[in-house]
PDB file of N, CA and C in Angstrom:
ATOM      1  N   UNK A1290       0.845  -1.177   0.000  1.00 51.00           N
ATOM      2  CA  UNK A1290       0.000   0.000   0.000  1.00 51.00           C
ATOM      3  C   UNK A1290       0.884   1.231   0.000  1.00 51.00           C
ATOM      4  N   UNK A1291       0.630   2.141  -0.878  1.00 53.00           N
ATOM      5  CA  UNK A1291       1.412   3.373  -0.897  1.00 53.00           C
ATOM      6  C   UNK A1291       0.521   4.552  -0.553  1.00 53.00           C
ATOM      7  N   UNK A1292       1.126   5.517   0.090  1.00 50.00           N
ATOM      8  CA  UNK A1292       0.380   6.722   0.476  1.00 50.00           C
ATOM      9  C   UNK A1292       0.917   7.892  -0.315  1.00 50.00           C
ATOM     10  N   UNK A1293       0.030   8.622  -0.937  1.00 50.00           N
ATOM     11  CA  UNK A1293       0.453   9.814  -1.661  1.00 50.00           C
ATOM     12  C   UNK A1293       0.320  11.022  -0.751  1.00 50.00           C
ATOM     13  N   UNK A1294       0.916  12.115  -1.165  1.00 50.00           N
ATOM     14  CA  UNK A1294       0.851  13.330  -0.353  1.00 50.00           C
ATOM     15  C   UNK A1294      -0.590  13.762  -0.100  1.00 50.00           C
ATOM     16  N   UNK A1295      -1.452  13.511  -1.047  1.00 49.00           N
ATOM     17  CA  UNK A1295      -2.841  13.931  -0.873  1.00 49.00           C
ATOM     18  C   UNK A1295      -3.586  13.062   0.134  1.00 49.00           C
ATOM     19  N   UNK A1296      -3.008  11.925   0.530  1.00 50.00           N
ATOM     20  CA  UNK A1296      -3.695  11.046   1.473  1.00 50.00           C
ATOM     21  C   UNK A1296      -3.224  11.243   2.915  1.00 50.00           C
ATOM     22  N   UNK A1297      -2.329  12.205   3.145  1.00 53.00           N
ATOM     23  CA  UNK A1297      -1.880  12.444   4.515  1.00 53.00           C
ATOM     24  C   UNK A1297      -3.056  12.964   5.330  1.00 53.00           C
ATOM     25  N   UNK A1298      -3.347  12.280   6.416  1.00 62.00           N
ATOM     26  CA  UNK A1298      -4.529  12.561   7.216  1.00 62.00           C
ATOM     27  C   UNK A1298      -4.277  13.685   8.217  1.00 62.00           C
ATOM     28  N   UNK A1299      -5.270  14.502   8.411  1.00 74.00           N
ATOM     29  CA  UNK A1299      -5.264  15.487   9.492  1.00 74.00           C
ATOM     30  C   UNK A1299      -5.731  14.751  10.743  1.00 74.00           C
ATOM     31  N   UNK A1300      -4.964  14.843  11.806  1.00 76.00           N
ATOM     32  CA  UNK A1300      -5.289  14.096  13.019  1.00 76.00           C
ATOM     33  C   UNK A1300      -6.333  14.874  13.819  1.00 76.00           C
ATOM     34  N   UNK A1301      -7.489  14.263  14.061  1.00 82.00           N
ATOM     35  CA  UNK A1301      -8.534  14.965  14.817  1.00 82.00           C
ATOM     36  C   UNK A1301      -8.220  15.013  16.307  1.00 82.00           C
ATOM     37  N   UNK A1302      -8.867  15.920  16.998  1.00 91.00           N
ATOM     38  CA  UNK A1302      -8.824  15.988  18.454  1.00 91.00           C
ATOM     39  C   UNK A1302     -10.204  15.585  18.944  1.00 91.00           C
ATOM     40  N   UNK A1303     -10.232  14.584  19.800  1.00 94.00           N
ATOM     41  CA  UNK A1303     -11.488  14.127  20.392  1.00 94.00           C
ATOM     42  C   UNK A1303     -11.501  14.579  21.846  1.00 94.00           C
ATOM     43  N   UNK A1304     -12.532  15.300  22.236  1.00 96.00           N
ATOM     44  CA  UNK A1304     -12.552  15.871  23.580  1.00 96.00           C
ATOM     45  C   UNK A1304     -13.922  15.685  24.227  1.00 96.00           C
ATOM     46  N   UNK A1305     -13.876  15.275  25.488  1.00 97.00           N
ATOM     47  CA  UNK A1305     -15.078  15.209  26.315  1.00 97.00           C
ATOM     48  C   UNK A1305     -14.824  16.082  27.544  1.00 97.00           C
ATOM     49  N   UNK A1306     -15.757  16.090  28.464  1.00 97.00           N
ATOM     50  CA  UNK A1306     -15.586  16.881  29.689  1.00 97.00           C
ATOM     51  C   UNK A1306     -14.398  16.382  30.519  1.00 97.00           C
ATOM     52  N   UNK A1307     -14.053  15.100  30.407  1.00 97.00           N
ATOM     53  CA  UNK A1307     -12.997  14.531  31.242  1.00 97.00           C
ATOM     54  C   UNK A1307     -11.767  14.050  30.492  1.00 97.00           C
ATOM     55  N   UNK A1308     -11.775  14.069  29.173  1.00 97.00           N
ATOM     56  CA  UNK A1308     -10.697  13.451  28.416  1.00 97.00           C
ATOM     57  C   UNK A1308     -10.434  14.215  27.124  1.00 97.00           C
ATOM     58  N   UNK A1309      -9.161  14.311  26.758  1.00 95.00           N
ATOM     59  CA  UNK A1309      -8.781  14.921  25.477  1.00 95.00           C
ATOM     60  C   UNK A1309      -7.783  13.990  24.791  1.00 95.00           C
ATOM     61  N   UNK A1310      -8.156  13.495  23.614  1.00 91.00           N
ATOM     62  CA  UNK A1310      -7.272  12.651  22.813  1.00 91.00           C
ATOM     63  C   UNK A1310      -6.784  13.479  21.637  1.00 91.00           C
ATOM     64  N   UNK A1311      -5.460  13.512  21.463  1.00 87.00           N
ATOM     65  CA  UNK A1311      -4.857  14.308  20.398  1.00 87.00           C
ATOM     66  C   UNK A1311      -3.614  13.597  19.901  1.00 87.00           C
ATOM     67  N   UNK A1312      -3.056  14.093  18.832  1.00 83.00           N
ATOM     68  CA  UNK A1312      -1.829  13.520  18.287  1.00 83.00           C
ATOM     69  C   UNK A1312      -0.662  13.772  19.239  1.00 83.00           C
ATOM     70  N   UNK A1313       0.345  12.931  19.149  1.00 85.00           N
ATOM     71  CA  UNK A1313       1.559  13.132  19.930  1.00 85.00           C
ATOM     72  C   UNK A1313       2.299  14.366  19.435  1.00 85.00           C
ATOM     73  N   UNK A1314       2.949  15.053  20.345  1.00 89.00           N
ATOM     74  CA  UNK A1314       3.819  16.173  20.010  1.00 89.00           C
ATOM     75  C   UNK A1314       5.193  15.928  20.610  1.00 89.00           C
ATOM     76  N   UNK A1315       6.185  16.670  20.159  1.00 93.00           N
ATOM     77  CA  UNK A1315       7.543  16.477  20.681  1.00 93.00           C
ATOM     78  C   UNK A1315       7.616  16.633  22.192  1.00 93.00           C
ATOM     79  N   UNK A1316       6.806  17.512  22.745  1.00 95.00           N
ATOM     80  CA  UNK A1316       6.800  17.705  24.199  1.00 95.00           C
ATOM     81  C   UNK A1316       6.321  16.467  24.951  1.00 95.00           C
ATOM     82  N   UNK A1317       5.670  15.548  24.264  1.00 94.00           N
ATOM     83  CA  UNK A1317       5.175  14.318  24.890  1.00 94.00           C
ATOM     84  C   UNK A1317       6.246  13.241  25.012  1.00 94.00           C
ATOM     85  N   UNK A1318       7.349  13.393  24.269  1.00 96.00           N
ATOM     86  CA  UNK A1318       8.339  12.312  24.235  1.00 96.00           C
ATOM     87  C   UNK A1318       8.927  11.961  25.600  1.00 96.00           C
ATOM     88  N   UNK A1319       9.359  12.935  26.432  1.00 97.00           N
ATOM     89  CA  UNK A1319       9.932  12.536  27.727  1.00 97.00           C
ATOM     90  C   UNK A1319       8.972  11.687  28.566  1.00 97.00           C
ATOM     91  N   UNK A1320       7.683  12.015  28.497  1.00 97.00           N
ATOM     92  CA  UNK A1320       6.691  11.247  29.255  1.00 97.00           C
ATOM     93  C   UNK A1320       6.507   9.850  28.662  1.00 97.00           C
ATOM     94  N   UNK A1321       6.494   9.779  27.339  1.00 96.00           N
ATOM     95  CA  UNK A1321       6.364   8.485  26.673  1.00 96.00           C
ATOM     96  C   UNK A1321       7.572   7.594  26.969  1.00 96.00           C
ATOM     97  N   UNK A1322       8.778   8.163  26.900  1.00 98.00           N
ATOM     98  CA  UNK A1322       9.991   7.391  27.178  1.00 98.00           C
ATOM     99  C   UNK A1322      10.002   6.897  28.622  1.00 98.00           C
ATOM    100  N   UNK A1323       9.580   7.748  29.545  1.00 98.00           N
ATOM    101  CA  UNK A1323       9.527   7.336  30.959  1.00 98.00           C
ATOM    102  C   UNK A1323       8.525   6.206  31.158  1.00 98.00           C
ATOM    103  N   UNK A1324       7.382   6.310  30.490  1.00 97.00           N
ATOM    104  CA  UNK A1324       6.369   5.265  30.615  1.00 97.00           C
ATOM    105  C   UNK A1324       6.903   3.931  30.102  1.00 97.00           C
ATOM    106  N   UNK A1325       7.513   3.920  28.898  1.00 97.00           N
ATOM    107  CA  UNK A1325       7.997   2.675  28.308  1.00 97.00           C
ATOM    108  C   UNK A1325       9.229   2.134  29.007  1.00 97.00           C
ATOM    109  N   UNK A1326       9.914   2.942  29.804  1.00 98.00           N
ATOM    110  CA  UNK A1326      11.080   2.475  30.576  1.00 98.00           C
ATOM    111  C   UNK A1326      10.672   1.862  31.911  1.00 98.00           C
ATOM    112  N   UNK A1327       9.423   2.014  32.286  1.00 98.00           N
ATOM    113  CA  UNK A1327       8.923   1.552  33.579  1.00 98.00           C
ATOM    114  C   UNK A1327       8.600   0.055  33.532  1.00 98.00           C
ATOM    115  N   UNK A1328       9.289  -0.758  34.336  1.00 98.00           N
ATOM    116  CA  UNK A1328       9.016  -2.208  34.336  1.00 98.00           C
ATOM    117  C   UNK A1328       7.568  -2.548  34.688  1.00 98.00           C
ATOM    118  N   UNK A1329       6.905  -1.723  35.476  1.00 98.00           N
ATOM    119  CA  UNK A1329       5.506  -1.989  35.815  1.00 98.00           C
ATOM    120  C   UNK A1329       4.606  -1.870  34.591  1.00 98.00           C
ATOM    121  N   UNK A1330       4.960  -1.000  33.653  1.00 97.00           N
ATOM    122  CA  UNK A1330       4.179  -0.823  32.427  1.00 97.00           C
ATOM    123  C   UNK A1330       4.388  -2.002  31.484  1.00 97.00           C
ATOM    124  N   UNK A1331       5.616  -2.484  31.394  1.00 97.00           N
ATOM    125  CA  UNK A1331       5.950  -3.498  30.392  1.00 97.00           C
ATOM    126  C   UNK A1331       5.975  -4.927  30.931  1.00 97.00           C
ATOM    127  N   UNK A1332       5.639  -5.118  32.187  1.00 97.00           N
ATOM    128  CA  UNK A1332       5.808  -6.436  32.803  1.00 97.00           C
ATOM    129  C   UNK A1332       5.076  -7.562  32.085  1.00 97.00           C
ATOM    130  N   UNK A1333       3.954  -7.290  31.444  1.00 97.00           N
ATOM    131  CA  UNK A1333       3.194  -8.346  30.771  1.00 97.00           C
ATOM    132  C   UNK A1333       3.363  -8.334  29.254  1.00 97.00           C
ATOM    133  N   UNK A1334       4.142  -7.388  28.730  1.00 95.00           N
ATOM    134  CA  UNK A1334       4.278  -7.281  27.270  1.00 95.00           C
ATOM    135  C   UNK A1334       5.724  -7.297  26.793  1.00 95.00           C
ATOM    136  N   UNK A1335       6.672  -7.440  27.700  1.00 95.00           N
ATOM    137  CA  UNK A1335       8.072  -7.488  27.302  1.00 95.00           C
ATOM    138  C   UNK A1335       8.959  -6.701  28.243  1.00 95.00           C
ATOM    139  N   UNK A1336      10.145  -6.413  27.772  1.00 97.00           N
ATOM    140  CA  UNK A1336      11.136  -5.691  28.573  1.00 97.00           C
ATOM    141  C   UNK A1336      10.922  -4.181  28.466  1.00 97.00           C
ATOM    142  N   UNK A1337      11.352  -3.434  29.482  1.00 98.00           N
ATOM    143  CA  UNK A1337      11.330  -1.968  29.373  1.00 98.00           C
ATOM    144  C   UNK A1337      12.176  -1.518  28.182  1.00 98.00           C
ATOM    145  N   UNK A1338      11.819  -0.394  27.610  1.00 98.00           N
ATOM    146  CA  UNK A1338      12.515   0.114  26.436  1.00 98.00           C
ATOM    147  C   UNK A1338      13.595   1.114  26.819  1.00 98.00           C
ATOM    148  N   UNK A1339      14.659   1.139  26.010  1.00 98.00           N
ATOM    149  CA  UNK A1339      15.665   2.183  26.151  1.00 98.00           C
ATOM    150  C   UNK A1339      15.090   3.476  25.572  1.00 98.00           C
ATOM    151  N   UNK A1340      15.786   4.588  25.782  1.00 98.00           N
ATOM    152  CA  UNK A1340      15.319   5.855  25.215  1.00 98.00           C
ATOM    153  C   UNK A1340      15.294   5.789  23.685  1.00 98.00           C
ATOM    154  N   UNK A1341      16.290   5.139  23.097  1.00 98.00           N
ATOM    155  CA  UNK A1341      16.329   5.016  21.634  1.00 98.00           C
ATOM    156  C   UNK A1341      15.158   4.174  21.121  1.00 98.00           C
ATOM    157  N   UNK A1342      14.854   3.077  21.799  1.00 98.00           N
ATOM    158  CA  UNK A1342      13.713   2.249  21.404  1.00 98.00           C
ATOM    159  C   UNK A1342      12.401   3.011  21.562  1.00 98.00           C
ATOM    160  N   UNK A1343      12.304   3.804  22.624  1.00 97.00           N
ATOM    161  CA  UNK A1343      11.114   4.627  22.823  1.00 97.00           C
ATOM    162  C   UNK A1343      10.975   5.668  21.722  1.00 97.00           C
ATOM    163  N   UNK A1344      12.102   6.260  21.297  1.00 97.00           N
ATOM    164  CA  UNK A1344      12.074   7.257  20.224  1.00 97.00           C
ATOM    165  C   UNK A1344      11.588   6.621  18.921  1.00 97.00           C
ATOM    166  N   UNK A1345      12.053   5.407  18.629  1.00 96.00           N
ATOM    167  CA  UNK A1345      11.600   4.697  17.430  1.00 96.00           C
ATOM    168  C   UNK A1345      10.105   4.445  17.484  1.00 96.00           C
ATOM    169  N   UNK A1346       9.621   4.024  18.625  1.00 94.00           N
ATOM    170  CA  UNK A1346       8.187   3.782  18.794  1.00 94.00           C
ATOM    171  C   UNK A1346       7.405   5.080  18.635  1.00 94.00           C
ATOM    172  N   UNK A1347       7.922   6.153  19.220  1.00 94.00           N
ATOM    173  CA  UNK A1347       7.274   7.469  19.154  1.00 94.00           C
ATOM    174  C   UNK A1347       7.166   7.937  17.694  1.00 94.00           C
ATOM    175  N   UNK A1348       8.239   7.762  16.930  1.00 92.00           N
ATOM    176  CA  UNK A1348       8.209   8.147  15.517  1.00 92.00           C
ATOM    177  C   UNK A1348       7.224   7.282  14.735  1.00 92.00           C
ATOM    178  N   UNK A1349       7.117   6.025  15.105  1.00 91.00           N
ATOM    179  CA  UNK A1349       6.153   5.137  14.458  1.00 91.00           C
ATOM    180  C   UNK A1349       4.727   5.637  14.697  1.00 91.00           C
ATOM    181  N   UNK A1350       4.431   6.071  15.924  1.00 86.00           N
ATOM    182  CA  UNK A1350       3.101   6.630  16.205  1.00 86.00           C
ATOM    183  C   UNK A1350       2.809   7.796  15.277  1.00 86.00           C
ATOM    184  N   UNK A1351       3.765   8.726  15.183  1.00 85.00           N
ATOM    185  CA  UNK A1351       3.561   9.919  14.344  1.00 85.00           C
ATOM    186  C   UNK A1351       3.370   9.537  12.876  1.00 85.00           C
ATOM    187  N   UNK A1352       4.145   8.582  12.411  1.00 86.00           N
ATOM    188  CA  UNK A1352       4.027   8.152  11.026  1.00 86.00           C
ATOM    189  C   UNK A1352       2.686   7.491  10.732  1.00 86.00           C
ATOM    190  N   UNK A1353       2.229   6.648  11.631  1.00 84.00           N
ATOM    191  CA  UNK A1353       0.924   6.019  11.438  1.00 84.00           C
ATOM    192  C   UNK A1353      -0.178   7.060  11.369  1.00 84.00           C
ATOM    193  N   UNK A1354      -0.150   8.003  12.282  1.00 77.00           N
ATOM    194  CA  UNK A1354      -1.193   9.032  12.294  1.00 77.00           C
ATOM    195  C   UNK A1354      -1.144   9.898  11.051  1.00 77.00           C
ATOM    196  N   UNK A1355       0.044  10.356  10.687  1.00 78.00           N
ATOM    197  CA  UNK A1355       0.179  11.268   9.562  1.00 78.00           C
ATOM    198  C   UNK A1355      -0.137  10.597   8.220  1.00 78.00           C
ATOM    199  N   UNK A1356       0.335   9.381   8.041  1.00 81.00           N
ATOM    200  CA  UNK A1356       0.201   8.740   6.745  1.00 81.00           C
ATOM    201  C   UNK A1356      -0.993   7.815   6.601  1.00 81.00           C
ATOM    202  N   UNK A1357      -1.386   7.177   7.696  1.00 80.00           N
ATOM    203  CA  UNK A1357      -2.450   6.181   7.607  1.00 80.00           C
ATOM    204  C   UNK A1357      -3.737   6.583   8.317  1.00 80.00           C
ATOM    205  N   UNK A1358      -3.652   7.613   9.157  1.00 74.00           N
ATOM    206  CA  UNK A1358      -4.850   8.086   9.849  1.00 74.00           C
ATOM    207  C   UNK A1358      -5.205   7.304  11.100  1.00 74.00           C
ATOM    208  N   UNK A1359      -4.301   6.452  11.560  1.00 77.00           N
ATOM    209  CA  UNK A1359      -4.517   5.748  12.824  1.00 77.00           C
ATOM    210  C   UNK A1359      -3.188   5.548  13.509  1.00 77.00           C
ATOM    211  N   UNK A1360      -3.223   5.125  14.761  1.00 71.00           N
ATOM    212  CA  UNK A1360      -1.986   4.845  15.474  1.00 71.00           C
ATOM    213  C   UNK A1360      -2.098   5.253  16.863  1.00 71.00           C
TER     214      UNK A1360
END
């Protein structure tokens, strides 16, 4: 499957009185890296991630959202 420039999705913001879902931003990375480095978070799904592994995952999120409209 190939994505053309015209298919790049605009990421919506979903908001309720108690919750706001939005695309990841660079300011979110330190929190994401800390979460994925926490053994309590990863105990049932694998090993904690290094900062580099977290960065790769973070970029994957952005790519999925921008190019495929999900992630």
